[in-house]
Coordinates of C-alpha atoms and ligand atoms in Angstrom, one line a residue:
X211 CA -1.5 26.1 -31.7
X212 CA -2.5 22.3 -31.2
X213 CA 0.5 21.4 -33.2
X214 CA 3.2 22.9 -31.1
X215 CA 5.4 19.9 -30.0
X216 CA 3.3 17.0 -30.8
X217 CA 2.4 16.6 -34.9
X218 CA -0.8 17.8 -36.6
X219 CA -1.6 13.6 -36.6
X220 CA -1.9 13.3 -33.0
X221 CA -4.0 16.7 -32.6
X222 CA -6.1 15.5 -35.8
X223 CA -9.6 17.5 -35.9
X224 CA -12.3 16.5 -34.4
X225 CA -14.8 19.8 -34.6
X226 CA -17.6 18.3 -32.6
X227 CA -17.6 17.9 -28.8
X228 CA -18.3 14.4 -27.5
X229 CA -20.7 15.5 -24.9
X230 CA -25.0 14.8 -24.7
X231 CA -26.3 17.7 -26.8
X232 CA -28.9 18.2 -23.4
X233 CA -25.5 19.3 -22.0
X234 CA -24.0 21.3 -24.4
X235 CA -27.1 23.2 -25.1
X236 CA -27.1 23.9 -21.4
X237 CA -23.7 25.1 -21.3
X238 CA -24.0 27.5 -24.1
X239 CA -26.5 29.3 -22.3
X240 CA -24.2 29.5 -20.0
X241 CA -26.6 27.2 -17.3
X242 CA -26.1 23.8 -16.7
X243 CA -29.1 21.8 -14.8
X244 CA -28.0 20.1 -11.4
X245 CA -31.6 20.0 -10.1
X246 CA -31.2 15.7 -9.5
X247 CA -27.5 16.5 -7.8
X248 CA -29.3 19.5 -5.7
X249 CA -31.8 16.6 -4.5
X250 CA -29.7 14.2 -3.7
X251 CA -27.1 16.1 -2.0
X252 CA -30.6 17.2 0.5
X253 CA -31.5 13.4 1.2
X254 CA -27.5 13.2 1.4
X255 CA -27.1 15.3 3.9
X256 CA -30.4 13.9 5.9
X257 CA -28.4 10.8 6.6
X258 CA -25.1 11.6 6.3
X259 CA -23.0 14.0 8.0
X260 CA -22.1 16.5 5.1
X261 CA -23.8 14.4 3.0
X262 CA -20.7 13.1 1.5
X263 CA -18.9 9.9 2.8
X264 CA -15.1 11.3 2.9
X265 CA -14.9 15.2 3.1
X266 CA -13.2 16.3 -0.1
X267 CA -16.1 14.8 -2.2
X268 CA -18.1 18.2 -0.8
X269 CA -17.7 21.7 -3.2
X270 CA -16.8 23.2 0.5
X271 CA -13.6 24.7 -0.4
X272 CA -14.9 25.8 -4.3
X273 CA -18.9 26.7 -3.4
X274 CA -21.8 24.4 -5.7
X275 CA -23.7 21.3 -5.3
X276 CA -21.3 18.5 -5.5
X277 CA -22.4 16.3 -8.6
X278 CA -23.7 12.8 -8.7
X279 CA -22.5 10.5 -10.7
X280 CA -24.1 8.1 -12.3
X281 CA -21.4 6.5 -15.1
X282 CA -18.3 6.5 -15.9
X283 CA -16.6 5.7 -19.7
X284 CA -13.3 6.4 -20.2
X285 CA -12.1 10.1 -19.3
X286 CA -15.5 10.7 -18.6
X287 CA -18.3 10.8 -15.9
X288 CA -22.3 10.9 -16.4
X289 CA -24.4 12.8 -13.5
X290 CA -27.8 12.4 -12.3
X291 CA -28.5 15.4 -14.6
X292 CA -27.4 14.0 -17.7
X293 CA -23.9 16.2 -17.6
X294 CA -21.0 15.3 -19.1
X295 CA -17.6 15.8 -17.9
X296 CA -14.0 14.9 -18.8
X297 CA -12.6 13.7 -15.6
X298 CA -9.3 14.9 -13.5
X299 CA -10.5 13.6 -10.4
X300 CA -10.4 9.5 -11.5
X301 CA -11.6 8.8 -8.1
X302 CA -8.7 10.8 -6.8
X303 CA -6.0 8.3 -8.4
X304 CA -7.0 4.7 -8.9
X305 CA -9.1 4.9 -12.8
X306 CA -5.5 5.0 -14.5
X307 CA -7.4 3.5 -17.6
X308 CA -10.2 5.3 -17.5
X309 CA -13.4 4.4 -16.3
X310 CA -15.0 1.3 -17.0
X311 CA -12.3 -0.6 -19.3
X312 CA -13.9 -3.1 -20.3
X313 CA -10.6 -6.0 -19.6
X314 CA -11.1 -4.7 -16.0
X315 CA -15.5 -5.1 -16.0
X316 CA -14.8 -8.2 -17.7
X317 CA -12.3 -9.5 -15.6
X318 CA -14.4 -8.1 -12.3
X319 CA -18.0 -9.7 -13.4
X320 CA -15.8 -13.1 -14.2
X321 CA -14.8 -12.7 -10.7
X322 CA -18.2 -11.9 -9.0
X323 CA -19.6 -14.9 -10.7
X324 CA -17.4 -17.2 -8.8
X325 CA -17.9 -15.7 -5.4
X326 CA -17.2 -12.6 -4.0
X327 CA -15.3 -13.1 -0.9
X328 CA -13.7 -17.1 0.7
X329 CA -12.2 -15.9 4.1
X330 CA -9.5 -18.4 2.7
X331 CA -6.5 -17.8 0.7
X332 CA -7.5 -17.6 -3.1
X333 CA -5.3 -17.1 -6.4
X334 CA -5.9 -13.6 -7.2
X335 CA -4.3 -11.8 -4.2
X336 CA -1.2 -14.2 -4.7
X337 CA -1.1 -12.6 -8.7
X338 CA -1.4 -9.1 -7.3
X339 CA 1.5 -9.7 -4.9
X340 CA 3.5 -11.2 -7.4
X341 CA 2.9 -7.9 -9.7
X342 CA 3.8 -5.6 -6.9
X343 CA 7.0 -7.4 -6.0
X344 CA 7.9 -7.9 -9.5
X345 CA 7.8 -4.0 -10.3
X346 CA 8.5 -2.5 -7.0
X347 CA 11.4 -2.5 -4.4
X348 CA 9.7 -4.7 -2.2
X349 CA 9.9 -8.3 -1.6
X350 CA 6.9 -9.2 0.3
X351 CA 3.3 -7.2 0.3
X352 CA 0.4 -7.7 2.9
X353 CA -2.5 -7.0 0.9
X354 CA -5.5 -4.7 3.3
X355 CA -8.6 -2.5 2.2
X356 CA -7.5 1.1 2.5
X357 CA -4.7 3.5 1.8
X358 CA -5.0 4.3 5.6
X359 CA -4.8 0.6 7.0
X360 CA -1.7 0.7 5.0
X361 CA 0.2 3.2 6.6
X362 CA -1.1 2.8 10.0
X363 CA 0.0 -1.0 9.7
X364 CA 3.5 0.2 8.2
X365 CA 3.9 2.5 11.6
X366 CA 2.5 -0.2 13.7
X367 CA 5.1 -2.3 12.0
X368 CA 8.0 -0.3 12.0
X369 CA 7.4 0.4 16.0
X370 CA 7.1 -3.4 16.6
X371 CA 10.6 -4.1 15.1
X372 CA 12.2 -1.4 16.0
X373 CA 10.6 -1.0 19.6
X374 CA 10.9 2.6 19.9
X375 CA 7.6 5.0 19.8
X376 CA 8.6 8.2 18.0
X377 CA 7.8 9.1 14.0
X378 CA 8.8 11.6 11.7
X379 CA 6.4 12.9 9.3
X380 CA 6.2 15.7 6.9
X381 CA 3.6 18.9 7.0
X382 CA 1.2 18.9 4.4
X383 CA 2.2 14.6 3.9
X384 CA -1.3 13.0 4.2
X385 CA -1.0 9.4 4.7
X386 CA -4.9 8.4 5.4
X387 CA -7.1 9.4 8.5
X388 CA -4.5 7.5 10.8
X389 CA -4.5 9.0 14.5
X390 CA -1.1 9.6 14.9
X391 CA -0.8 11.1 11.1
X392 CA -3.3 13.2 11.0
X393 CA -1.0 16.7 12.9
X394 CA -0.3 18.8 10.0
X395 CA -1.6 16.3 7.3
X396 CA -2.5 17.6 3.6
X397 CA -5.8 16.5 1.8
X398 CA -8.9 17.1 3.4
X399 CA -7.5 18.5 6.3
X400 CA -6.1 21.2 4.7
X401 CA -8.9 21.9 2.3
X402 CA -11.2 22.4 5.3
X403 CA -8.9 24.1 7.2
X404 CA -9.1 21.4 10.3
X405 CA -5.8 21.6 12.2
X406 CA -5.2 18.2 13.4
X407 CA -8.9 17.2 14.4
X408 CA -10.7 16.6 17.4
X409 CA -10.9 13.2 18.7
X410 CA -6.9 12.4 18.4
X411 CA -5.9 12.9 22.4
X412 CA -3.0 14.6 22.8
X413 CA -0.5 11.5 23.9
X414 CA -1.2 9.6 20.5
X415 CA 0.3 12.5 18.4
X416 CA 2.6 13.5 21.0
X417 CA 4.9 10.8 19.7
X418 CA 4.5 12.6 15.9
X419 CA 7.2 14.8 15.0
X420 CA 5.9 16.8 12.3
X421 CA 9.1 18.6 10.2
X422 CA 8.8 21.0 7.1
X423 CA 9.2 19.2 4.1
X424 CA 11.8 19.2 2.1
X425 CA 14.3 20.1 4.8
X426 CA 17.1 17.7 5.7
X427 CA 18.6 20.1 8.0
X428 CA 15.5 19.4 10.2
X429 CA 15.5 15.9 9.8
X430 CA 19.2 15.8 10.9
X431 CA 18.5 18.3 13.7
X432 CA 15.3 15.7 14.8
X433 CA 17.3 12.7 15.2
X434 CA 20.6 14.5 16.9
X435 CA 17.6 15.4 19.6
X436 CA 15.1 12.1 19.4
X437 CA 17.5 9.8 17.1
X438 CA 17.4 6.5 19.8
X439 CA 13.6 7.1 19.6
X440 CA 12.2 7.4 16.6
X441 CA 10.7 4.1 15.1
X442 CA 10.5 5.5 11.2
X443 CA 10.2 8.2 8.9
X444 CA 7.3 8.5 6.7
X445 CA 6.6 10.5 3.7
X446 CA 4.7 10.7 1.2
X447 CA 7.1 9.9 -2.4
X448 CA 5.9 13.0 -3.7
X449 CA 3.7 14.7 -2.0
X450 CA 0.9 15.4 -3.7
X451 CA -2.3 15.8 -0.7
X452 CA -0.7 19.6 -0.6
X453 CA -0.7 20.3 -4.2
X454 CA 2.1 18.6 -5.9
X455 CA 5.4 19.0 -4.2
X456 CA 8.4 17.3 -5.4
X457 CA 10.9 15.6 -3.0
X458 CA 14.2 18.2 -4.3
X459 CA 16.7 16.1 -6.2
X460 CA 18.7 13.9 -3.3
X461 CA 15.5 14.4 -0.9
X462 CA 14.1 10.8 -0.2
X463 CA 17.7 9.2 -0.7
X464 CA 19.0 11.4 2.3
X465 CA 15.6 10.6 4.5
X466 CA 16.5 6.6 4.1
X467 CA 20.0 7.6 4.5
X468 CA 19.4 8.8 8.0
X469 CA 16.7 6.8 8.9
X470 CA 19.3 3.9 9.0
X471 CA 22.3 5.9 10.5
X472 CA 19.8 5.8 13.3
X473 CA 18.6 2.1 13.0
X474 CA 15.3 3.8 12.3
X475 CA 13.2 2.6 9.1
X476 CA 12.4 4.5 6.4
X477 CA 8.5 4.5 5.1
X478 CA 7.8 5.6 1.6
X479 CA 3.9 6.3 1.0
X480 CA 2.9 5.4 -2.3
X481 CA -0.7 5.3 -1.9
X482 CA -0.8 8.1 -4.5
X483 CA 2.4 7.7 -6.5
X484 CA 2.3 4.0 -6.5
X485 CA 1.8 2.7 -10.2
X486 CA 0.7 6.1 -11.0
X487 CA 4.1 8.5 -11.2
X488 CA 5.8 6.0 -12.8
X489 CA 5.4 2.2 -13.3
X490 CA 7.1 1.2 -10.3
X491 CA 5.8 4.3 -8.4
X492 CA 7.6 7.3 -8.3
X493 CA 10.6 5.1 -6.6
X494 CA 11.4 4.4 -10.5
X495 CA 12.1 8.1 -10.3
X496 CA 14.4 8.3 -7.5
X497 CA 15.1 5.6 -5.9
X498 CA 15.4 3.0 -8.6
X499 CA 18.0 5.3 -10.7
X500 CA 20.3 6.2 -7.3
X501 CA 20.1 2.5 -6.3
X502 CA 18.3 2.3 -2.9
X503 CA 15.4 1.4 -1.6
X504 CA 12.5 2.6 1.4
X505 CA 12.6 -0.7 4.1
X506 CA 9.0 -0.1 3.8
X507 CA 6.6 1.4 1.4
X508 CA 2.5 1.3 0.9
X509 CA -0.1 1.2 -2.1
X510 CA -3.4 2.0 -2.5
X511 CA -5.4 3.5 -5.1
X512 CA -4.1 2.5 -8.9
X513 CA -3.6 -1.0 -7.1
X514 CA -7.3 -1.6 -6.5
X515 CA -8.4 -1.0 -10.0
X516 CA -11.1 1.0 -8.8
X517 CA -12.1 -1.6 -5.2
X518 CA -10.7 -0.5 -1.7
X519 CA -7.9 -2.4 -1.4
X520 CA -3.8 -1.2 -0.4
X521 CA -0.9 -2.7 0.3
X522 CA 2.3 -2.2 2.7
X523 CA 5.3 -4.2 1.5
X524 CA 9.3 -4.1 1.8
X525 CA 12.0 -6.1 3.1
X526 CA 11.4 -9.6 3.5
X527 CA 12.9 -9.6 7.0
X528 CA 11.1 -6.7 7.9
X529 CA 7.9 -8.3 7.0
X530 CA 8.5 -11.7 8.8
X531 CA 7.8 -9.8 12.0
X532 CA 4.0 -9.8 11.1
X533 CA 1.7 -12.9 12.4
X534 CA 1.4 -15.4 11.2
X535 CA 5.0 -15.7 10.5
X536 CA 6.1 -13.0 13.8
X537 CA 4.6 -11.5 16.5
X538 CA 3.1 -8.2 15.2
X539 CA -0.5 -8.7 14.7
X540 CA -2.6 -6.8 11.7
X541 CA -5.4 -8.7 9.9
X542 CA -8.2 -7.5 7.3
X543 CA -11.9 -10.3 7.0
X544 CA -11.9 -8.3 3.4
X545 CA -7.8 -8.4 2.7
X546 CA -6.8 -9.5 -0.4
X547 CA -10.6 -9.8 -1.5
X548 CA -11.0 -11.7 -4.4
X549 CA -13.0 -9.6 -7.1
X550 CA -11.0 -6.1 -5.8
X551 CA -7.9 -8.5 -6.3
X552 CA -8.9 -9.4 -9.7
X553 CA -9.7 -5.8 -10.4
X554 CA -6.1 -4.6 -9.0
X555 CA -4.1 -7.2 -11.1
X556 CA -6.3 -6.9 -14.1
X557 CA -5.3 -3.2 -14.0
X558 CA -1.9 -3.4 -13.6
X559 CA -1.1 -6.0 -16.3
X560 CA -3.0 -3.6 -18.5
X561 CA -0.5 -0.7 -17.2
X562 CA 1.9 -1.2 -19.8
X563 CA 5.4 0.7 -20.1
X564 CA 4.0 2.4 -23.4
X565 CA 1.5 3.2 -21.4
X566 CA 3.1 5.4 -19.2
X567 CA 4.8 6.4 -21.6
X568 CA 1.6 8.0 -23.3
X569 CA 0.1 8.7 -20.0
X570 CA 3.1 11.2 -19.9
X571 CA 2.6 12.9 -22.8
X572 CA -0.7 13.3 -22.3
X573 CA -0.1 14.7 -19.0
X574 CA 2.5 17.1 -20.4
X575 CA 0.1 18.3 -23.0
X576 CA -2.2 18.7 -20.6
X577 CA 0.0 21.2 -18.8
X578 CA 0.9 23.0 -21.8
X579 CA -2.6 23.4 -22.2
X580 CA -3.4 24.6 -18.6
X581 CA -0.3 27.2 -18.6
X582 CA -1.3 28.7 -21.8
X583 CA -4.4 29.8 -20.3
X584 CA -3.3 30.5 -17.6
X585 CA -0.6 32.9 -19.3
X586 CA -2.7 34.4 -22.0
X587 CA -5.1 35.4 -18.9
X588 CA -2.3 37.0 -16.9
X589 CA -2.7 34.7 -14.1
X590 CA 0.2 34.1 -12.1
X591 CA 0.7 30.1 -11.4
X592 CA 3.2 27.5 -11.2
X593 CA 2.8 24.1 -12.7
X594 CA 4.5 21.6 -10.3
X595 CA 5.2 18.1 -11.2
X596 CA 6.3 14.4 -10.6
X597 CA 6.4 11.6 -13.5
X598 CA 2.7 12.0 -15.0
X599 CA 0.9 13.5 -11.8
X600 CA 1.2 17.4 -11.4
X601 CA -0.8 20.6 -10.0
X602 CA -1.3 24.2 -10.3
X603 CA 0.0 26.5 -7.5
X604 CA -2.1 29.5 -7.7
X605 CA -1.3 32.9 -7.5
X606 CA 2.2 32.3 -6.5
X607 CA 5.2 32.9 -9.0
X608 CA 7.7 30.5 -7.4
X609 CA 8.0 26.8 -6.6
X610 CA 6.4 25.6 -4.0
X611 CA 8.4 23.4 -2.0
X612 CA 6.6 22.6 1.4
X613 CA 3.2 23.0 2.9
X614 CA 3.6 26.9 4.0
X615 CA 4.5 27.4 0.1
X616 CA 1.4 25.4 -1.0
X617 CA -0.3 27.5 1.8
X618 CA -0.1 30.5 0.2
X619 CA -1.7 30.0 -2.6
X620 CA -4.7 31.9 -4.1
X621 CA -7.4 29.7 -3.5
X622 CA -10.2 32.1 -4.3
X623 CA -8.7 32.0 -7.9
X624 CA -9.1 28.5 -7.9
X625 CA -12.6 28.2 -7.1
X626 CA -13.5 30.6 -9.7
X627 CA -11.1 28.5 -12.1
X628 CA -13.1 25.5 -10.9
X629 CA -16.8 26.4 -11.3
X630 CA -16.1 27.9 -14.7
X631 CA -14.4 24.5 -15.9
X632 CA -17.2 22.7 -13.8
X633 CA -19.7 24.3 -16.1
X634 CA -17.8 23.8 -19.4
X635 CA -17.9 20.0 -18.3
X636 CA -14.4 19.4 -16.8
X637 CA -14.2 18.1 -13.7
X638 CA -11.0 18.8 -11.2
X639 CA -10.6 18.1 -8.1
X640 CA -12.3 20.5 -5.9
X641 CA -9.4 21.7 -3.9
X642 CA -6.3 23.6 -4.7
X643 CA -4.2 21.1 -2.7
X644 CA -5.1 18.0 -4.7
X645 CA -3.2 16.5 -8.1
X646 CA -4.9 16.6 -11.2
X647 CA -5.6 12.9 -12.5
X648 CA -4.8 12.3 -15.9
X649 CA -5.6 8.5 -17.5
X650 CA -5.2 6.7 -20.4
X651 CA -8.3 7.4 -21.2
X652 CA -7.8 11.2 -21.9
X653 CA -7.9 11.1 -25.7
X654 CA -8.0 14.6 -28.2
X655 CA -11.7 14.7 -27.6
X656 CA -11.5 14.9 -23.6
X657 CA -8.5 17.6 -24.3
X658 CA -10.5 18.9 -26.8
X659 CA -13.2 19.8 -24.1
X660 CA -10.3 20.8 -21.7
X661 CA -9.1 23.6 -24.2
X662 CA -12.3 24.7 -25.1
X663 CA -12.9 25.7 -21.5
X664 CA -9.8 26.7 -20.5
X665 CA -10.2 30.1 -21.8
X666 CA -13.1 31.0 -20.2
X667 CA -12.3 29.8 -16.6
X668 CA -8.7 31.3 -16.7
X669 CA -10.7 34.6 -17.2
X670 CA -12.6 34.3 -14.2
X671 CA -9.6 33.3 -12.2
X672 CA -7.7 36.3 -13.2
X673 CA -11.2 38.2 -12.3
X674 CA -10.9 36.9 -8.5
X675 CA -7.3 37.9 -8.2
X676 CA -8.3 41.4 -9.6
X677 CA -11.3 41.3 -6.8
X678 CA -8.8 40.6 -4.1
X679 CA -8.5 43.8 -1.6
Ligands
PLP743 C1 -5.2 8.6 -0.5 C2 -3.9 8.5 0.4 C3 -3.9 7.7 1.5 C4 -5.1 7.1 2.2 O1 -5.7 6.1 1.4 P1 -7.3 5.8 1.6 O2 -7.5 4.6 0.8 O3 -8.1 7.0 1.3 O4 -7.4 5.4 3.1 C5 -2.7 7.6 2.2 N1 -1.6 8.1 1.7 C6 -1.6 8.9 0.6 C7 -0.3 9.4 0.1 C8 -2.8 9.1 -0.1 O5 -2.8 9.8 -1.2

């Protein structure tokens, strides 16, 4: 079965499971200790609301005490409880090696040793720019701490040039915790079922014009009605804070199509995609190949090498309306921090075209994996994908191809999916909106462990659907 596609040399056997044997024991009794998580997650939750520090960390959406970690190697993670687990999550996007590679800890505790933050300019943030620009469309990258200070800067940005307030984005798009972003947004929000959230007044997203993804008519229809107001379009390259959901062939070219028409600019988020779908971000995909280019696009994640720190780049003339060099202000006492810097460039010079090249393979055998289950258990699914990063739709049989497809999906089958796999010792992300992670890390031993489970836990998701009234 392992051979199917690939050679017996890649799949060569390796009979014994690279996990503790305190573990494995465990889960062949079907019981796997979490009493350390279970306490932690109680002081947690003493001093922290939820106990968790961002939302989807917490089992809400799958049941469980959320595990703490206490290691990473590779494609795996150690908790408090000495469990081992092959990794999917990879700190939702940004371990593309693997945990702990030891160029990038090497590289990092180089960097510590010499200081860990100036409040000057230093050489490491101009290498990272210079590996961005080099691979990307953009020509000129200001360098900030998170995902979301990227795309709120890119809006803030894109109003200041353009002078007009209005913004398109996408349902089921999540593009950070950013005020006016947050009407309709994917990730967390979805996962907990928060429609917008409290705390955004009503005149900061009344300038949001949320449309269904995937639909130019509506863009079109948008900027007949608004098109003299509306400062940018944003969306995620492919989305993948909903589930996976690929931009439809011609999508993304026909958003920065009539983004200029209007003399509006065209925002691609990357924070996910970014040196993750592809080398160059999942622009290599589309844009790259149909020759044209987002007038502004943000990083995060991958970028940071495992440190908060993002980007927003594009057009050089675009960007000369920031301070110092124009008169829209932004500004980070952490930007472009030195060791996180390091981290980032360390990362990407490691992230080879061979190997994204193996990163997709792996990702596609990963797949094949996943929908053999899935099939042999009678569980109807849909595997959605762009460049290495994909997801599962549950329960529905066809594409999903905007947020009220994703919507209806089966969750309940995915949280029994997910505890059984959580047992066996593979860890997904706990939400059936979120992108599995694959890295180059995932050798035959982590998919080894994946296959071995995958059984099991496609049982118990075809058990939930059979519950369902
Ligand atoms: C993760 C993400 C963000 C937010 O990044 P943070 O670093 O979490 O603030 C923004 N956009 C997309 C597409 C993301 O996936």
């Amino acid at each position: 079965m392992w051979t199917r596609g690939y050679g017996s040399l890649w799949w060569s056997s390796r009979p014994l499971r690279a996990c503790g044997i305190h573990a494995c024991a465990n889960w062949h009794n079907g019981e796997v200790p979490t009493e350390r998580s279970a306490d932690l997650f109680q002081r947690a939750r003493r001093v922290s609301p939820g106990g968790v520090n961002s939302p989807v960390r917490a089992f809400k959406a799958v049941g469980g005490t959320p595990r703490f970690m206490t290691s990473g190697e590779g494609a795996w993670l150690t908790d408090v409880d000495g469990n081992r687990y092959v990794d999917f999550v990879g700190s939702w996007g940004p371990m593309l090696l693997g945990h702990a590679h030891p160029q990038v800890i090497a590289a990092v505790q180089e960097a510590v040793a010499r200081g860990t933050s100036f409040g000057t300019p230093a050489e490491p943030e101009v290498a990272l720019a210079e590996e961005i620009v080099e691979r990307t469309s953009v020509e000129s990258v200001r360098l900030v701490t998170s995902g979301t200070e990227a795309t709120m800067s890119a809006i803030r940005l894109a109003r200041g040039v353009t002078g007009r307030d209005r913004v398109v984005k996408f349902a089921g798009c999540y593009h950070g915790h950013v005020d006016p972003l947050l009407a309709e947004a994917g990730s967390g929000v979805v996962t907990l079922g928060i429609p917008g959230t409290p705390g955004v007044p009503a005149h900061v997203t009344a300038d949001t014009i949320v449309l269904p993804y995937n639909d130019v008519d509506a863009v079109q229809a948008a900027f007949a009605e608004f098109g003299g107001q509306i400062a940018c379009i944003i969306t995620e390259a492919a989305p993948g804070n909903m589930g996976l959901v690929p931009p439809a062939p011609g999508f993304n070219a026909a958003l920065a199509r009539i983004a200029s028409e209007h003399g509006a600019l065209f925002i691609s988020d990357e924070v996910m995609t970014g040196f993750r779908a592809a080398r160059a971000g999942h622009w290599e995909l589309d844009g790259q190949r149909e020759g044209w280019a987002p007038d502004l696009v943000t990083f995060g994640k991958v970028m940071g090498g495992g440190f908060p720190s993002a980007a927003f780049g594009g057009r050089r003339d675009l960007m000369e309306y920031l301070a110092p060099a124009g008169p829209v202000y932004q500004a980070g006492t952490l930007a472009g921090n030195p060791v996180a810097t390091t981290a980032g460039v360390t990362t990407l010079r490691l992230a080879t075209p061979e190997l994204y090249t193996d990163l997709l393979a792996t990702s596609l055998r990963v797949r094949e994996l996943v929908g053999e289950a899935l099939v042999g258990a009678g569980v109807p699914h849909v595997i959605q994908a762009a460049g290495t990063m994909f997801s599962v739709m549950w329960g529905v049989t066809d594409p999903v191809t905007d947020f009220a497809g994703a919507q209806r999906q089966d969750t309940a089958a995915f949280a029994a999916f997910f505890s059984s796999m959580l047992d066996q010792g593979v860890y997904l992300p706990p939400s059936a909106f979120e992108t599995w992670f694959v890295s180059a890390a995932h050798d035959d031993a982590a998919l080894t462990t994946l296959s071995e489970a995958l059984p099991a836990a496609a049982r118990a998701a075809a058990r939930a659907l059979d519950d369902r009234p």
